[in-house]
XYZ file of C-alpha atoms in Angstrom:
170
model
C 20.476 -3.874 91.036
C 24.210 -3.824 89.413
C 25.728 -0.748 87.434
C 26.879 -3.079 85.174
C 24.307 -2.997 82.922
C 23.824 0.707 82.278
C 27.451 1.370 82.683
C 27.500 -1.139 79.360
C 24.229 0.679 77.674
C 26.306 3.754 78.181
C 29.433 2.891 76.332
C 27.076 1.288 73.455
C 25.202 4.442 73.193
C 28.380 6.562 73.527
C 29.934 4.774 70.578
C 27.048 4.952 68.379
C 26.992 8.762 68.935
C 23.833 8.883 71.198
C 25.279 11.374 73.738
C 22.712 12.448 75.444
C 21.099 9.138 76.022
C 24.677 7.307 76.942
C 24.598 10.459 79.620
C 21.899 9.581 81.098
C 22.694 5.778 81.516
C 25.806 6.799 82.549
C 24.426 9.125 85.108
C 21.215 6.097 86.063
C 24.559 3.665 86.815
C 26.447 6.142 88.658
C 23.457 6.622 91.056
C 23.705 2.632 91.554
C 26.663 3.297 93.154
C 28.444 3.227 97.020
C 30.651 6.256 97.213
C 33.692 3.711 96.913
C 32.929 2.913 93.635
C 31.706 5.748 92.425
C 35.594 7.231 93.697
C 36.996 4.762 91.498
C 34.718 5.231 88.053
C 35.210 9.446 88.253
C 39.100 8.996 89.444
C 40.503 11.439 86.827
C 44.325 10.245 87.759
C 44.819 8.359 84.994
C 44.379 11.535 82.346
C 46.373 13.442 84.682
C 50.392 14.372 84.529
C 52.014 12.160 87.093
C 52.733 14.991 89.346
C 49.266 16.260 88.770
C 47.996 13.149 89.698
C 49.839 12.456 93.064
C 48.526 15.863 94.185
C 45.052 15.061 92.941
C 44.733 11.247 94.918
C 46.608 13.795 98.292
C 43.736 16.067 98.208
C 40.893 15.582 100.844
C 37.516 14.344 99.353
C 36.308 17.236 99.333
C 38.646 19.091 97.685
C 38.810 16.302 95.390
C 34.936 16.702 94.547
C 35.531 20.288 93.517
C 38.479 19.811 91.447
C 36.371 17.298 89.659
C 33.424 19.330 88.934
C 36.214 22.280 87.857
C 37.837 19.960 85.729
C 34.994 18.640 83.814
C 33.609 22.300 83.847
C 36.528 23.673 81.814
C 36.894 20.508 79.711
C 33.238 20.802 78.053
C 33.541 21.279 74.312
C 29.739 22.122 73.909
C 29.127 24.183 76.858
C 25.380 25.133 74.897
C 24.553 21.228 75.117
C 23.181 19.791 78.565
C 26.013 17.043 78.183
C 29.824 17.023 78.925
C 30.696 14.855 75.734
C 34.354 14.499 76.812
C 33.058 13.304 80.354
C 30.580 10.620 78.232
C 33.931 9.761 76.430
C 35.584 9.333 79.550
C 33.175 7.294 81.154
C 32.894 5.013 78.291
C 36.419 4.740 78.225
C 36.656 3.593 81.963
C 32.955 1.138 81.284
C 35.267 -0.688 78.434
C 38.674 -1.029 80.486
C 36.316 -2.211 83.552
C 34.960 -4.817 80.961
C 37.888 -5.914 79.118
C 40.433 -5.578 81.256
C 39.433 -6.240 84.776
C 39.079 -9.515 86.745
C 35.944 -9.332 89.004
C 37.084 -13.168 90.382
C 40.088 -11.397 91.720
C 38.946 -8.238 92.031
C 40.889 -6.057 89.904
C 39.490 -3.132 87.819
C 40.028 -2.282 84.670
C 41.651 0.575 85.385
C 43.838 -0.694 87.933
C 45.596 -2.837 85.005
C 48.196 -0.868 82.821
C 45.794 -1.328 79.518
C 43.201 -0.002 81.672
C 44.784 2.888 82.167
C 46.550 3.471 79.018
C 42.687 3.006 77.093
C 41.332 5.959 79.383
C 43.981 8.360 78.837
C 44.500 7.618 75.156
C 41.660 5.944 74.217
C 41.337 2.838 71.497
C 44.503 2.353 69.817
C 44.997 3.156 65.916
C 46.802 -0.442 65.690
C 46.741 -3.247 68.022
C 48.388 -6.634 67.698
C 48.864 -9.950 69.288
C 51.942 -12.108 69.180
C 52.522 -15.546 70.839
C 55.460 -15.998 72.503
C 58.222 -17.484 70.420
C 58.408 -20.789 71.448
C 54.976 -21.334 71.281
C 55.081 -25.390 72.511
C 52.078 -27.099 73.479
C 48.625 -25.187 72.732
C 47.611 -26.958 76.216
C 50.270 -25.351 77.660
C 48.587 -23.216 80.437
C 51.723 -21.268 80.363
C 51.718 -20.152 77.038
C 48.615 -17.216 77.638
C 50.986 -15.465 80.121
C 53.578 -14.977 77.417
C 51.749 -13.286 74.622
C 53.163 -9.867 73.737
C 50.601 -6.971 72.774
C 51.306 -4.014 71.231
C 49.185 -0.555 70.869
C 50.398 1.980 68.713
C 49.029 5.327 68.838
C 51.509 6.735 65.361
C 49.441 10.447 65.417
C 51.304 10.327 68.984
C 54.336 8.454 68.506
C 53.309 6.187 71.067
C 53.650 2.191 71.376
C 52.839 0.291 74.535
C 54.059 -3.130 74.771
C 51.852 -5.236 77.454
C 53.199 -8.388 78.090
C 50.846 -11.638 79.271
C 47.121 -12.798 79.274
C 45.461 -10.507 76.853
C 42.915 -8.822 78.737
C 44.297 -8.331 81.946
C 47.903 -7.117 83.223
């Protein structure tokens, strides 16, 4: 009854190369969902230029539907395969920030986070690393988790992102 599960076959198929079967789960989960959530899985903001992406979340749903099936039109690298491979990437991309970065206690997707969104637009990083804050103290301290520093580095980009607090979620 949840997307959850297909939404995770998908990204597991996705990563082992299985396109056209991580499609289809993809596209089973998608069909699980209310038109909410299925708003907030194919929100393309994230990838978009800031100014881009204002006008995008402005646009009636409507519009907002075409734009998306535009978008992902122009964006197919295969267009003689039945799938869109970038929109599998993407979809795994959002599946693992939904996963690893959101809270479902609180209520907080993945993408809603700022790793969220940084993993959909750029994907995994090249190097990632943990450090604990410097006065580490207790390891009981509850305090401590909210003071670990993160860092992704994308160097074929010349981008770092620095995310500061519980890994997983901020």
């Amino acid at each position: 009854a949840s997307a959850r599960g297909p939404m995770a076959l998908g990204l597991g198929l996705a990563r082992t190369g299985r396109v056209a079967e991580a499609a289809a789960s993809f596209e089973s989960a998608v069909a699980m969902l209310t038109p909410a959530e299925r708003a907030a899985i194919f929100d393309l903001s994230p990838i978009l230029r800031r100014r881009d992406a204002e006008h995008y979340r402005a646009l009636p749903d409507s519009e907002r539907l075409r734009f998306d099936q535009l978008y992902w039109e122009a964006s197919d690298p295969l267009h003689l395969t039945p799938e869109n491979e970038f929109q599998v990437e993407f979809l795994a991309r959002v599946s693992y920030a939904h996963m690893r970065f959101g809270d479902r206690e609180r209520a907080i997707r993945g993408i809603e986070t700022a790793p969220g969104v940084v993993y959909v637009r750029y994907g995994p990083p090249d190097v990632a690393a943990a450090f604990p804050p410097a006065s580490a103290g207790s390891v009981t301290d509850p305090t401590i988790a909210n003071r670990v520093i993160t860092v992704w580095w994308y160097p074929q980009r010349k981008l770092r992102f620095v995310f500061r607090g519980t890994p997983g979620v901020g």
